[in-house]
Short mmCIF file of C-alpha atoms in Angstrom, two decimals:
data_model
loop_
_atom_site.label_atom_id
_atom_site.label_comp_id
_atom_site.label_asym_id
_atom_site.label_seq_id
_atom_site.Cartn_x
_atom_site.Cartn_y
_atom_site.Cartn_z
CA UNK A 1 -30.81 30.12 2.65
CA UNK A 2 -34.19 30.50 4.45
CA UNK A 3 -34.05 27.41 6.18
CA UNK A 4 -30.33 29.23 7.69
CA UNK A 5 -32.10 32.06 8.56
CA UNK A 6 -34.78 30.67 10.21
CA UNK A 7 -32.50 28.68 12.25
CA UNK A 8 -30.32 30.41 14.48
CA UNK A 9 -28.10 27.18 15.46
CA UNK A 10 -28.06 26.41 11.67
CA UNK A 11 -26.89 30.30 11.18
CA UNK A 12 -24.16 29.48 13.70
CA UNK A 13 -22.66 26.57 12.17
CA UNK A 14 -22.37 27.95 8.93
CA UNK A 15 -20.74 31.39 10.15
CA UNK A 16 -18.45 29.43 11.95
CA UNK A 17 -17.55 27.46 9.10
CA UNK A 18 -16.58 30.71 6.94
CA UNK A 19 -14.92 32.28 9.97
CA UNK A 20 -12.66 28.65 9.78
CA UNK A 21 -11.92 28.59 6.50
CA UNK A 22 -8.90 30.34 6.35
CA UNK A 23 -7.56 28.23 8.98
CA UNK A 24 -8.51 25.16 7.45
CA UNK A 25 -6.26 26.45 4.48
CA UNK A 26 -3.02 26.25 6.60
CA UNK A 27 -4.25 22.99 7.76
CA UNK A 28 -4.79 21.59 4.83
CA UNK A 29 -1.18 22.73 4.05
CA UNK A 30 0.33 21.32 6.88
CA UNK A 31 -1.65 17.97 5.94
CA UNK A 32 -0.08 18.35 2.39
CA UNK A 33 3.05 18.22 3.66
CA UNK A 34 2.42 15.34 5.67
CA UNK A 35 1.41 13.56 3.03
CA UNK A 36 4.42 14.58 0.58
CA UNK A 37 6.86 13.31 3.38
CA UNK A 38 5.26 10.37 4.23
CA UNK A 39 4.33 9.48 0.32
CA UNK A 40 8.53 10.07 -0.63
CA UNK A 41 9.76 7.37 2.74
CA UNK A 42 7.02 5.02 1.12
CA UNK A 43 8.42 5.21 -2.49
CA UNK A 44 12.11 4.65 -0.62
CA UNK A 45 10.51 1.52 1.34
CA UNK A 46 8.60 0.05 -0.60
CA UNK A 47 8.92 0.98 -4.24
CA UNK A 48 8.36 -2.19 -6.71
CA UNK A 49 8.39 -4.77 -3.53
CA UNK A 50 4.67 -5.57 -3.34
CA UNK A 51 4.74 -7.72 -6.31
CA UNK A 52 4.01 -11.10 -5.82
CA UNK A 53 3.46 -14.76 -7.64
CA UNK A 54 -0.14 -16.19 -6.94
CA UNK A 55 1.57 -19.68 -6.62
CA UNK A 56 2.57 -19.05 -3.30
CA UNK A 57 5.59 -21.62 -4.11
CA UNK A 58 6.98 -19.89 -6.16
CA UNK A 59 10.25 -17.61 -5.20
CA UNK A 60 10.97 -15.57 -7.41
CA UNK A 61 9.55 -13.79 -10.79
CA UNK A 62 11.51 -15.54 -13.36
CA UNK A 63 9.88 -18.73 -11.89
CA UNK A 64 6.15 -17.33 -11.96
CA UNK A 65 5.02 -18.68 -15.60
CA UNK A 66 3.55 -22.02 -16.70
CA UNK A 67 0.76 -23.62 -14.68
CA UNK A 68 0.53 -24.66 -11.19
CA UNK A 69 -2.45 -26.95 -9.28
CA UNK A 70 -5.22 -25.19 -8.18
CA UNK A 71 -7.65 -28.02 -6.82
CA UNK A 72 -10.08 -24.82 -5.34
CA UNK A 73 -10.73 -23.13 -8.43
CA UNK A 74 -9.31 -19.99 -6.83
CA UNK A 75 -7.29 -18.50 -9.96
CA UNK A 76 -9.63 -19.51 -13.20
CA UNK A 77 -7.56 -19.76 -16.55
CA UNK A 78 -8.40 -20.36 -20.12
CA UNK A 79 -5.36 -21.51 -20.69
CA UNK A 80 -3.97 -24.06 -18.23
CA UNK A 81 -6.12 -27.55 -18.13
CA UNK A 82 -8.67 -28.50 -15.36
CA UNK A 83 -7.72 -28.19 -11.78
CA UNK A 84 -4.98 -25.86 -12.72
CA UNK A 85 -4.56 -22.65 -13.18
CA UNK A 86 -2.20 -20.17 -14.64
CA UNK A 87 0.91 -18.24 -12.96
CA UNK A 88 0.78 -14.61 -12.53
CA UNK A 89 2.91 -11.85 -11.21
CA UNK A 90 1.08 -8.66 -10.14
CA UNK A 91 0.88 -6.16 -7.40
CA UNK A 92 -1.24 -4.86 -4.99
CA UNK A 93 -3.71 -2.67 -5.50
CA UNK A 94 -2.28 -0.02 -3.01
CA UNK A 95 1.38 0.28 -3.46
CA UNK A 96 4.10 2.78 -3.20
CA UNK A 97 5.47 2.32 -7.05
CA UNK A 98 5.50 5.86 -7.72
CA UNK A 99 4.74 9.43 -5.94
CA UNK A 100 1.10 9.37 -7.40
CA UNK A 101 0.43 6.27 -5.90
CA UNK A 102 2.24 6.42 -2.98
CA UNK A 103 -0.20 9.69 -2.05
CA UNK A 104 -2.91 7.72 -2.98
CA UNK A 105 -2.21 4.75 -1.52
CA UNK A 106 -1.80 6.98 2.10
CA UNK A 107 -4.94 8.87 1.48
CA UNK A 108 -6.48 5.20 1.20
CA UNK A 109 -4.61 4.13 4.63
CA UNK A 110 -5.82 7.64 6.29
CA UNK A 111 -9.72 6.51 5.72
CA UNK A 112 -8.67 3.58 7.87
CA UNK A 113 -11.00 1.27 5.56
CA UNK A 114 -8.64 -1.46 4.52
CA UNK A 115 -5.67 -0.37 5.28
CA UNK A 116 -4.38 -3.85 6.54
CA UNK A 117 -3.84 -5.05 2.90
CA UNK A 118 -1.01 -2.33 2.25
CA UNK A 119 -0.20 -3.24 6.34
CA UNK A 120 0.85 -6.99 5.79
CA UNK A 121 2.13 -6.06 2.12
CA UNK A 122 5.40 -4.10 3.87
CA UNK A 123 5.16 -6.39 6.76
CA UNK A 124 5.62 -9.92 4.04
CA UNK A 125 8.38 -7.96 1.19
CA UNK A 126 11.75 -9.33 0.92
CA UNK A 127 14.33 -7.46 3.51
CA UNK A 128 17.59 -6.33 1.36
CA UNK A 129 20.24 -8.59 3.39
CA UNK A 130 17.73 -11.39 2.94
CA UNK A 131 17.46 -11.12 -1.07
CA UNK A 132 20.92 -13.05 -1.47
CA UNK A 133 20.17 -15.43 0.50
CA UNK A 134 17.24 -17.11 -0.21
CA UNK A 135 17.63 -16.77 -4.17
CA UNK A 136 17.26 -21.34 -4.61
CA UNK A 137 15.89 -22.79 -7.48
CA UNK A 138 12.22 -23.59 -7.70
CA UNK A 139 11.66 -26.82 -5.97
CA UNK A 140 9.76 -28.46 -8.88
CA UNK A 141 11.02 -26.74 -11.87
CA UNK A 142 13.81 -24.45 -13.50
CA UNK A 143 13.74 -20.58 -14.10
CA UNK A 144 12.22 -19.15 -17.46
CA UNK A 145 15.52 -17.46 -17.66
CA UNK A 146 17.75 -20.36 -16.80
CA UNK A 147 15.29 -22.47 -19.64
CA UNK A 148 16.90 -19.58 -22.24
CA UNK A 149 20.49 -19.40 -20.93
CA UNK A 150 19.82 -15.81 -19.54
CA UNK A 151 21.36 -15.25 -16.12
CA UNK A 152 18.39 -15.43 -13.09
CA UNK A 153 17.20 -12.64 -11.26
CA UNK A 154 18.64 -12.08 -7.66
CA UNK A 155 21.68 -11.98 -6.13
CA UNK A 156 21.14 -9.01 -4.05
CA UNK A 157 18.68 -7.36 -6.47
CA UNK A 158 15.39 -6.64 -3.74
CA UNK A 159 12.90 -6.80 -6.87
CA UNK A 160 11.33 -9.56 -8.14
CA UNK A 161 11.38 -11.65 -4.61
CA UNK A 162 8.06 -13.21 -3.43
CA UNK A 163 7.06 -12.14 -0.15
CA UNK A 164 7.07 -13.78 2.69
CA UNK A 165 5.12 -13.38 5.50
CA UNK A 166 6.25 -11.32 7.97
CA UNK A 167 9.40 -11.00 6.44
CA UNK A 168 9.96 -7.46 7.21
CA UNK A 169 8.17 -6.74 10.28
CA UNK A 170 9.21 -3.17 11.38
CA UNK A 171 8.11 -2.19 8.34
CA UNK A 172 4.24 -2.15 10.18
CA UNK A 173 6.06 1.34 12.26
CA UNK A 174 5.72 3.34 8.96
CA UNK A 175 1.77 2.55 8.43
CA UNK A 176 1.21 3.22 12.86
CA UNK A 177 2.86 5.87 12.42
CA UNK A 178 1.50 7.35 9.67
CA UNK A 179 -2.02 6.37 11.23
CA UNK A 180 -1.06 7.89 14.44
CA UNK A 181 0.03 11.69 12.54
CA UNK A 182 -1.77 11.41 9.29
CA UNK A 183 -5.25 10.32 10.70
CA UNK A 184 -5.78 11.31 14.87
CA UNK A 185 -3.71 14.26 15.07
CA UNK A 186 -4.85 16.04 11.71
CA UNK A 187 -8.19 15.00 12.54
CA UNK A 188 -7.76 16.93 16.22
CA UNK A 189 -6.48 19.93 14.13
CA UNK A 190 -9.34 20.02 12.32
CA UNK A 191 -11.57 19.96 15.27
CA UNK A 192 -9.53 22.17 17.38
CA UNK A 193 -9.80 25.05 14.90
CA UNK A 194 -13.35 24.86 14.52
CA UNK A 195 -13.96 24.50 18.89
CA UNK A 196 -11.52 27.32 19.16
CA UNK A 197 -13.98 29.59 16.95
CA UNK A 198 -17.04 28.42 19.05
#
């Protein structure tokens, strides 16, 4: 506090700051909602379609089990022999799942620090009039289901297809856009209010 005293430029700033506050609070509002809208056309989008097989050979998820060669060592397993390693179906660390993550996933995208990952995720998922047709058997080895006389996954179904890249390429408008309106213009916002108090 004596350091702000002391310094008149420093006593500026922070009077400016209160005196911005309550703007900031309708900005922050307007952010929110932002955010909501954006975070509910994600959950539409791209709900569950991020998943994907580490055996890039693999199709679908009811063909993502056993072992598969790994000559690179680049998936380690306990379980699967030398030189192999074991299948596994899981998501990406950003994703659009649920509301929670979806908001989290878009604060992650507004930092603009690695925001490419959830980028080429919607870019590579499955498109719905593509599901049906490329459900084909594995090229080296039958479904788990098919193994127990279940009936396979697919036929229209847009979960449990491995992505593809580039597959869904307009999906990359959704993350520009929300870069464009979620990141520059709040950021202006914020800067406008505090230059308009100055």
């Amino acid at each position: 506090l004596r350091t702000i005293q002391r310094m008149p430029g420093m006593r500026l700033v922070v009077s400016v700051l209160f005196e911005v506050a309550p703007v900031f609070v309708n900005i922050f509002i307007i952010v929110l909602f932002i955010f909501v809208v954006f975070a509910i056309l994600g959950v539409q989008f791209f709900a569950g379609r991020f998943w994907r097989c580490n055996d890039p050979a693999v199709l679908w998820v009811d063909q993502c089990w056993g072992c598969f060669p790994d000559p690179k060592g680049e998936w380690p397993s306990s379980r699967c022999p030398t030189g192999w390693a074991e299948r596994e179906w899981r998501n990406v660390a950003g994703n659009f799942d649920n509301f929670f993550n979806a908001l989290l996933t878009l604060f992650e995208v507004a930092g603009l620090d690695g925001w490419w990952s959830q980028l080429w995720a919607g870019m590579d998922m499955i498109p719905m009039d593509r599901v049906q047709s490329s459900r084909r058997p594995h090229p080296s080895k039958p479904s788990r289901r098919q193994d127990e006389g279940l009936a396979p996954v697919g036929g229209g179904f847009p979960y449990g297809a491995q992505p593809t890249q580039e597959a869904s390429w307009p999906a990359a408008l959704y993350f520009v856009l929300f870069v464009l309106v979620g990141t520059f213009i709040v950021l202006n916002l914020f800067i406008g209010a505090v230059v308009d108090k100055f």
